[in-house]
Each structure stands twice: as structure tokens, then as C-alpha cells.
Amino acid sequence: MRRVDPAVHPLASRFALLAVGLTALSPSIAAAQQQPAVSPESSAPCVDEPRLRDAARYALEHAEHLTTEALRASAEQSGFAAPSIRVWVGRGAERAADAEITRWIAAQSLDRRVCRVARVSDGALHAVVLAPRSAEFTVNLQTNEAASTVTFAARFAVPLRNPHVVLTSPEGRSFVAPLDRAQVLPTRGVWSAQLVGESEQGPIAWARRTITVGASAEAAERAGVGPIRDERGWLSALNRTRATLGAQALRNDPLLLAVARTRARACAAQSTVAHAVVEGDTPDAHLSREGIRSAQVAENVARAATLDEAFARLDRSPAHRRVRMDGSFDAAAIAAVHAEDGWYVIELFALRPALSQ
């Protein structure tokens, strides 16, 4: 994490800038004021994007330990694909912070037509997340008795070199496909398609889509890619996805379930996607408090309008998918709570959970 040198940045000593560069939310930030993206005079370069606010809250809470991957994952959980993302975090009075944020946004040189921004503040610390609008990516699948053929259409928000698609088969083999040419998908099952383009930062995956080949709606649901209606259906879909990679099925653990439901309700009550709605209440700490011991623990958190959308968002995020597909876990609990702003879902994973003796 780069700090701004006061000798280089005239306002650094005044604002104690923490990050200029490039994830959910903690209780100390849960009540943070959700302001407009920036003050009126500084909002001209960009458009306010509510779906980036969770990422901004995360930046506010984790200013000293920000990572690009975590910020992207936070934005993706709220439904905003952000392959390129930047953040400013600073401490100071509101008016002075507005002026500094104005200069920082202007220095990014992003066209207003593609620039999206969100800002949160706890009164003293301010965080602004900036991201270009994600690319538009459409996949059209045509199937007949002979073959399944897919075509693509894409429109990028920023100029890119060598745009193409990376297709991954149900067996995990990947290959490059041109955007302007139909592609035959020879294998039945669930394929993934990534829209890739080269920017100044190198190749970036701008959008992802899932393609189901050779399956009716009923068969797709049995395969774990159809409509998810409840927590049991979610776990079944997750286990079928794990099976495609040879990972063992996760058993539904009642000890974990009680904890997961408490955590999901807390997120819904605070309208927050977070691993610690109450400061320090991480999954490990929560299990320990309940007298549950485990050799290994991990958690995914998602919010979306539907359970299907929440499941897909976690699956599209590389960091969350790694947790879901981790073969070392043998137990899990899925807790889904519906609120006014959508479904809050906790995936809680553990290895050999048991009550402490």
C-alpha cells in the first residue's frame, strides 16, 4: 500500500492520506453517513454509483490493508463488475476533503460517460471509490441436433486493444475465441465465457457469463445451475458445482447453521455485506464464542435481488469461488435472509466442526 509522501503531496500531512490506488463492511462503518458521491462542485467528472458504496465502506474500514482483488470482490457482490478500480482514503474536515477529492478525481482523467464513483464518510475519515463502467457483453447460444453454436457481442466503456473471449469448458480447458466469429461448443455442460481486453494495465477480464449447453431447465436445475429457491437448494447447487472439480460434497452442519443465520440477520439488519458487522466478530471469533471448534473456517457473504443472482455473483468472483471449491472443507451452512433491499446470504465453511469439550 503506497503512502503519500508529505514532501511530495502538499496536503498529505493535513489529510493523512492512506491509499491512492486501488473490498465488505464492519460495524464501526455500518452507520457511516452515505453521502452523495462527492460535493456538488466536485461531482461533475463522474456519476454516482450506489453499487460501489460497499467497496467504499470496505476501503474506509481497511484503509491500511487494501487489495485490488478484495475491492473488486466487494463491488461484484453488489452487482458492479469493476476490473479497473481506484480508491482515495483521507482524514480531515469535510470541506477540505471535498477539495482534495475534487483534485484527485480530476487527475484520473476519466470520461464522465464511463466514470462511476461512490463516497462514504464516518465524519473524520473519507473514502472514495472510482471505477469505469463495466463492458456490455452479450452471449447468444443456438442449439440444434448437430451442434451448439455461440456468438458474442460486446461494447467496451474505454478503448481496449485485442478484445477477445476466453472460453472454459466443463472439464476446465480454456481457449481463446474471437469476438466476431461463431464458436462451436462441442461438450454438454456449463461453460464460462470471459470478455478480455488489453488496457494500459495489461489484459483484464471485463465481464463473465455462464453458458449451459445441452440441458433443459429441469436438467439445469438438477445440475445446480437452475433456479435456487431456498438454503437447501443453494447447498445442493454448490455441491454439484464442487463435484465437477472433484471436490467432496459438503454436509449441512447444524452447529454452523445457527451461527450463519445469526450473521446473515445481522447483515440484513444493517444493510451491510460484511464479515464483521460487529467489530472483531469474525467467523472464527463467532464460532469460538459459541463453543464450536474447527480446524479451518471460511466465509462468503453476498447480497442480491434473488438467490440465483447472489449465487452467480459469488461464483463469478475468483476469490469467493476459490473458497467455495476448496476441497479441504467437509461441512457448510447456508443462511439466506430476505430484506427490503434483497437477499443476504452467508456461506460458512469449516473442517470438522464440533462443540468444544
Coordinates of C-alpha atoms in Angstrom, one line a residue:
M1 CA 0.0 0.0 0.0
R2 CA 1.5 3.3 -1.1
R3 CA 1.6 6.2 1.3
V4 CA 1.7 9.7 0.1
D5 CA 5.0 11.5 1.0
P6 CA 4.2 14.8 2.6
A7 CA 7.2 16.3 0.8
V8 CA 5.6 15.4 -2.5
H9 CA 1.9 15.9 -1.7
P10 CA 1.2 19.3 -0.1
L11 CA -2.0 18.1 1.6
A12 CA -0.6 14.8 2.9
S13 CA 0.3 16.0 6.3
R14 CA -3.1 17.6 6.7
F15 CA -5.2 14.6 5.4
A16 CA -3.0 11.7 6.4
L17 CA -3.8 10.1 3.1
L18 CA -3.8 6.3 3.4
A19 CA -4.3 5.0 -0.1
V20 CA -4.2 6.1 -3.7
G21 CA -4.6 3.1 -5.9
L22 CA -6.9 0.5 -5.7
T23 CA -13.3 -4.7 -0.7
A24 CA -17.4 -5.5 2.9
L25 CA -18.2 -3.6 5.9
S26 CA -17.7 -3.5 9.6
P27 CA -19.9 -2.3 12.4
S28 CA -17.9 0.8 13.0
I29 CA -18.6 1.8 9.5
A30 CA -22.1 0.4 9.2
A31 CA -23.6 3.6 10.5
A32 CA -21.3 5.7 8.3
Q33 CA -23.1 8.5 6.5
Q34 CA -24.0 7.6 2.9
Q35 CA -23.4 10.9 1.2
P36 CA -23.7 11.7 -2.5
A37 CA -20.7 10.6 -4.4
V38 CA -18.9 14.0 -3.9
S39 CA -20.0 17.5 -3.2
P40 CA -21.9 19.3 -6.0
E41 CA -18.8 21.2 -7.2
S42 CA -16.8 18.0 -7.4
S43 CA -19.4 15.7 -8.9
A44 CA -19.0 16.9 -12.5
P45 CA -16.4 14.4 -13.7
C46 CA -18.3 11.3 -12.6
V47 CA -21.7 9.7 -12.0
D48 CA -22.7 8.4 -8.5
E49 CA -22.9 4.6 -8.4
P50 CA -24.7 3.2 -5.4
R51 CA -23.4 -0.3 -6.1
L52 CA -19.8 0.9 -5.4
R53 CA -20.7 2.0 -1.8
D54 CA -20.0 -1.3 -0.2
A55 CA -16.5 -1.2 -1.7
A56 CA -16.1 2.4 -0.4
R57 CA -17.1 1.3 3.1
Y58 CA -14.7 -1.5 2.9
A59 CA -11.9 0.9 2.0
L60 CA -12.9 3.1 4.9
E61 CA -12.6 0.2 7.3
H62 CA -9.5 -1.5 5.8
A63 CA -7.5 1.5 4.7
E64 CA -4.2 0.1 5.8
H65 CA -4.6 -3.3 4.2
L66 CA -6.5 -2.7 0.9
T67 CA -6.1 -5.1 -2.0
T68 CA -7.3 -4.8 -5.6
E69 CA -8.8 -8.2 -5.6
A70 CA -10.8 -7.5 -2.4
L71 CA -12.1 -4.2 -3.7
R72 CA -13.2 -5.9 -6.9
A73 CA -14.9 -8.7 -5.0
S74 CA -16.8 -6.2 -2.9
A75 CA -18.0 -4.3 -5.9
E76 CA -19.0 -7.6 -7.7
Q77 CA -21.1 -8.7 -4.7
S78 CA -23.2 -5.5 -5.1
G79 CA -23.6 -6.2 -8.8
F80 CA -20.9 -4.0 -10.3
A81 CA -18.2 -5.6 -12.4
A82 CA -15.1 -3.5 -11.8
P83 CA -12.0 -4.9 -13.5
S84 CA -10.4 -1.4 -13.1
I85 CA -10.9 0.2 -9.7
R86 CA -9.2 3.1 -7.8
V87 CA -9.7 4.4 -4.3
W88 CA -8.8 7.5 -2.2
V89 CA -8.9 7.4 1.6
G90 CA -8.1 10.5 3.7
R91 CA -8.7 12.1 7.1
G92 CA -9.7 15.7 7.6
A93 CA -12.5 18.2 7.7
E94 CA -15.4 17.8 5.3
R95 CA -14.8 20.9 3.2
A96 CA -11.1 20.4 2.9
A97 CA -11.7 16.7 2.0
D98 CA -14.1 17.8 -0.8
A99 CA -11.4 20.0 -2.3
E100 CA -8.8 17.2 -2.2
I101 CA -11.3 14.6 -3.7
T102 CA -12.1 17.0 -6.5
R103 CA -8.5 17.3 -7.5
W104 CA -7.9 13.6 -7.2
I105 CA -10.9 12.7 -9.4
A106 CA -9.9 15.3 -12.0
A107 CA -6.4 13.8 -12.0
Q108 CA -7.8 10.4 -13.0
S109 CA -8.7 11.8 -16.4
L110 CA -11.8 9.6 -16.9
D111 CA -14.6 10.4 -19.3
R112 CA -17.8 11.2 -17.4
R113 CA -19.6 8.8 -19.8
V114 CA -17.8 5.9 -18.2
C115 CA -16.7 7.2 -14.8
R116 CA -18.6 5.8 -11.8
V117 CA -18.0 6.8 -8.2
A118 CA -19.2 6.3 -4.6
R119 CA -18.2 8.1 -1.4
V120 CA -18.7 7.2 2.3
S121 CA -17.5 9.0 5.5
D122 CA -17.6 8.4 9.2
G123 CA -17.2 12.1 9.8
A124 CA -13.4 12.2 10.1
L125 CA -12.3 9.6 7.6
H126 CA -13.4 9.7 4.0
A127 CA -13.3 7.1 1.2
V128 CA -14.0 7.4 -2.5
V129 CA -14.0 4.5 -4.9
L130 CA -13.8 5.2 -8.6
A131 CA -14.3 2.7 -11.5
P132 CA -15.1 2.9 -15.2
R133 CA -18.5 1.4 -16.1
S134 CA -18.2 -2.3 -16.9
A135 CA -18.3 -3.6 -20.5
E136 CA -21.6 -4.8 -22.1
F137 CA -21.3 -8.4 -23.0
T138 CA -24.0 -10.5 -24.7
V139 CA -23.8 -14.2 -25.4
N140 CA -26.3 -15.9 -27.9
L141 CA -26.5 -19.7 -27.9
Q142 CA -28.1 -21.6 -30.7
T143 CA -28.6 -25.3 -30.4
N144 CA -29.7 -27.9 -32.9
E145 CA -29.4 -31.7 -33.2
A146 CA -25.9 -31.3 -34.8
A147 CA -24.2 -28.8 -32.6
S148 CA -24.4 -25.9 -30.2
T149 CA -23.0 -22.6 -31.5
V150 CA -22.4 -19.4 -29.6
T151 CA -21.9 -15.9 -30.8
F152 CA -20.8 -12.8 -28.9
A153 CA -21.4 -9.1 -28.9
A154 CA -19.5 -6.6 -26.8
R155 CA -19.2 -2.9 -26.2
F156 CA -16.4 -1.5 -24.1
A157 CA -16.6 1.6 -22.0
V158 CA -12.9 2.5 -22.6
P159 CA -10.6 1.9 -25.6
L160 CA -9.0 -1.5 -25.5
R161 CA -6.6 -3.5 -27.6
N162 CA -7.2 -7.0 -28.8
P163 CA -10.6 -7.7 -27.4
H164 CA -11.4 -11.4 -27.3
V165 CA -13.3 -14.1 -25.4
V166 CA -11.7 -16.8 -23.2
L167 CA -14.0 -19.9 -23.1
T168 CA -13.6 -22.5 -20.4
S169 CA -15.2 -25.9 -21.0
P170 CA -17.0 -28.0 -18.3
E171 CA -13.8 -30.0 -18.0
G172 CA -11.8 -26.9 -17.2
R173 CA -9.9 -26.5 -20.5
S174 CA -9.6 -22.9 -21.7
F175 CA -9.0 -21.4 -25.2
V176 CA -9.3 -18.0 -26.9
A177 CA -12.2 -17.2 -29.2
P178 CA -12.6 -14.2 -31.4
L179 CA -15.4 -11.8 -30.7
D180 CA -16.6 -11.6 -34.3
R181 CA -16.8 -15.3 -35.1
A182 CA -19.3 -18.0 -34.2
Q183 CA -17.9 -20.7 -31.9
V184 CA -19.0 -24.4 -31.7
L185 CA -19.3 -25.7 -28.1
P186 CA -18.8 -29.5 -28.5
T187 CA -19.3 -30.5 -24.9
R188 CA -22.5 -30.6 -22.9
G189 CA -22.4 -28.9 -19.5
V190 CA -21.7 -25.5 -18.0
W191 CA -19.2 -23.3 -19.9
S192 CA -17.9 -19.9 -18.8
A193 CA -17.0 -17.0 -21.1
Q194 CA -14.8 -14.1 -20.1
L195 CA -14.6 -10.9 -22.1
V196 CA -11.0 -9.9 -22.2
G197 CA -9.3 -6.7 -23.5
E198 CA -5.9 -5.2 -23.0
S199 CA -5.7 -1.8 -21.3
E200 CA -2.7 0.2 -20.1
Q201 CA -2.6 -2.2 -17.1
G202 CA -2.4 -5.3 -19.3
P203 CA -5.1 -7.9 -20.1
I204 CA -8.2 -7.5 -18.0
A205 CA -11.3 -9.7 -17.8
W206 CA -14.1 -7.1 -18.1
A207 CA -17.2 -9.4 -17.9
R208 CA -18.1 -13.0 -17.4
R209 CA -21.0 -15.1 -18.5
T210 CA -22.2 -18.7 -17.9
I211 CA -23.4 -20.8 -20.8
T212 CA -25.3 -24.1 -20.3
V213 CA -25.1 -26.4 -23.3
G214 CA -27.4 -29.3 -23.9
A215 CA -29.6 -29.1 -20.8
S216 CA -33.3 -28.4 -20.3
A217 CA -34.4 -26.2 -17.5
E218 CA -35.1 -29.2 -15.4
A219 CA -31.8 -30.8 -16.1
A220 CA -30.0 -27.5 -15.4
E221 CA -31.7 -27.3 -12.0
R222 CA -30.5 -30.9 -11.2
A223 CA -27.0 -29.8 -12.3
G224 CA -27.1 -27.0 -9.8
V225 CA -27.4 -24.1 -12.4
G226 CA -31.2 -23.7 -12.4
P227 CA -33.4 -21.7 -10.1
I228 CA -32.4 -21.7 -6.4
R229 CA -35.4 -21.4 -4.1
D230 CA -34.0 -21.9 -0.6
E231 CA -31.0 -22.7 1.5
R232 CA -31.2 -26.4 0.8
G233 CA -31.3 -25.8 -2.9
W234 CA -28.3 -23.5 -2.6
L235 CA -26.2 -26.1 -0.9
S236 CA -27.2 -28.7 -3.4
A237 CA -26.2 -26.4 -6.3
L238 CA -22.9 -25.7 -4.5
N239 CA -22.1 -29.4 -4.1
R240 CA -22.9 -30.2 -7.7
T241 CA -20.5 -27.4 -8.7
R242 CA -17.8 -28.8 -6.4
A243 CA -18.4 -32.3 -7.9
T244 CA -17.3 -31.0 -11.4
L245 CA -13.9 -30.3 -9.9
G246 CA -13.7 -33.5 -7.9
A247 CA -14.2 -31.8 -4.5
Q248 CA -16.1 -33.7 -1.8
A249 CA -19.7 -32.8 -1.1
L250 CA -20.2 -30.6 1.9
R251 CA -22.5 -31.8 4.6
N252 CA -25.1 -29.4 6.1
D253 CA -23.9 -28.8 9.7
P254 CA -26.5 -27.6 12.3
L255 CA -23.8 -26.0 14.5
L256 CA -22.6 -23.9 11.7
L257 CA -26.2 -23.1 10.5
A258 CA -27.1 -21.4 13.8
V259 CA -24.1 -19.2 13.5
A260 CA -24.6 -18.5 9.8
R261 CA -28.2 -17.4 10.4
T262 CA -27.2 -15.0 13.2
R263 CA -24.6 -13.5 10.9
A264 CA -27.0 -13.2 7.9
R265 CA -29.7 -11.5 10.1
A266 CA -27.1 -9.0 11.4
C267 CA -26.0 -8.1 7.8
A268 CA -29.7 -7.6 6.8
A269 CA -30.4 -5.5 9.8
Q270 CA -27.5 -3.2 9.0
S271 CA -28.0 -3.3 5.2
T272 CA -24.4 -4.4 5.1
V273 CA -22.3 -7.0 3.3
A274 CA -19.6 -7.7 5.9
H275 CA -17.5 -10.3 7.6
A276 CA -17.7 -8.5 10.9
V277 CA -20.9 -6.5 11.4
V278 CA -19.8 -6.0 15.0
E279 CA -16.1 -5.0 15.1
G280 CA -13.9 -8.0 15.7
D281 CA -16.7 -10.5 15.2
T282 CA -15.0 -12.6 12.5
P283 CA -16.3 -16.1 11.7
D284 CA -13.5 -17.6 13.8
A285 CA -14.3 -15.4 16.8
H286 CA -18.0 -16.1 16.5
L287 CA -17.6 -19.9 16.4
S288 CA -15.2 -19.7 19.3
R289 CA -17.7 -17.7 21.3
E290 CA -20.4 -20.4 20.7
G291 CA -18.0 -23.1 21.8
I292 CA -17.6 -24.5 18.3
R293 CA -14.1 -25.6 17.4
S294 CA -12.9 -26.2 13.8
A295 CA -9.6 -26.9 12.2
Q296 CA -10.3 -24.4 9.4
V297 CA -13.0 -21.8 8.8
A298 CA -14.0 -19.5 5.9
E299 CA -17.0 -17.4 5.0
N300 CA -18.6 -15.8 1.9
V301 CA -21.1 -13.1 2.1
A302 CA -23.4 -11.9 -0.7
R303 CA -26.4 -9.6 -1.3
A304 CA -28.6 -9.6 -4.4
A305 CA -32.2 -9.2 -5.6
T306 CA -32.6 -13.0 -6.0
L307 CA -30.9 -16.1 -4.6
D308 CA -29.9 -17.1 -8.2
E309 CA -28.1 -13.7 -8.7
A310 CA -26.4 -14.0 -5.3
F311 CA -25.1 -17.5 -6.1
A312 CA -23.9 -16.4 -9.6
R313 CA -22.0 -13.3 -8.2
L314 CA -20.1 -15.5 -5.7
D315 CA -19.3 -18.0 -8.5
R316 CA -18.0 -15.2 -10.8
S317 CA -15.7 -13.8 -8.2
P318 CA -12.3 -15.7 -8.3
A319 CA -11.6 -15.0 -4.6
H320 CA -15.0 -16.3 -3.5
R321 CA -15.0 -19.2 -5.9
R322 CA -11.7 -20.4 -4.5
V323 CA -13.3 -20.6 -1.1
R324 CA -16.3 -22.5 -2.4
M325 CA -14.3 -25.0 -4.3
D326 CA -11.7 -25.6 -1.5
G327 CA -11.6 -29.4 -1.1
S328 CA -10.2 -29.2 2.4
F329 CA -13.7 -28.3 3.8
D330 CA -16.1 -31.0 4.7
A331 CA -19.0 -29.0 6.3
A332 CA -21.0 -25.9 5.5
A333 CA -24.1 -23.9 6.3
I334 CA -26.1 -21.6 4.1
A335 CA -28.2 -18.9 5.7
A336 CA -30.4 -16.7 3.5
V337 CA -32.3 -13.8 4.9
H338 CA -34.7 -11.6 2.8
A339 CA -34.8 -7.9 3.5
E340 CA -36.3 -4.8 1.7
D341 CA -33.1 -4.4 -0.3
G342 CA -32.7 -8.0 -1.3
W343 CA -31.4 -11.4 -0.1
Y344 CA -28.4 -11.6 2.3
V345 CA -26.6 -14.9 2.1
I346 CA -23.9 -16.3 4.3
E347 CA -21.8 -19.3 3.2
L348 CA -20.0 -20.7 6.2
F349 CA -17.4 -23.4 5.6
A350 CA -15.5 -25.5 8.2
L351 CA -13.3 -28.5 8.6
R352 CA -14.5 -31.0 11.3
P353 CA -16.6 -28.5 13.3
A354 CA -17.6 -29.8 16.7
L355 CA -18.6 -28.5 20.1
S356 CA -15.6 -27.9 22.4
Q357 CA -15.3 -30.5 25.2

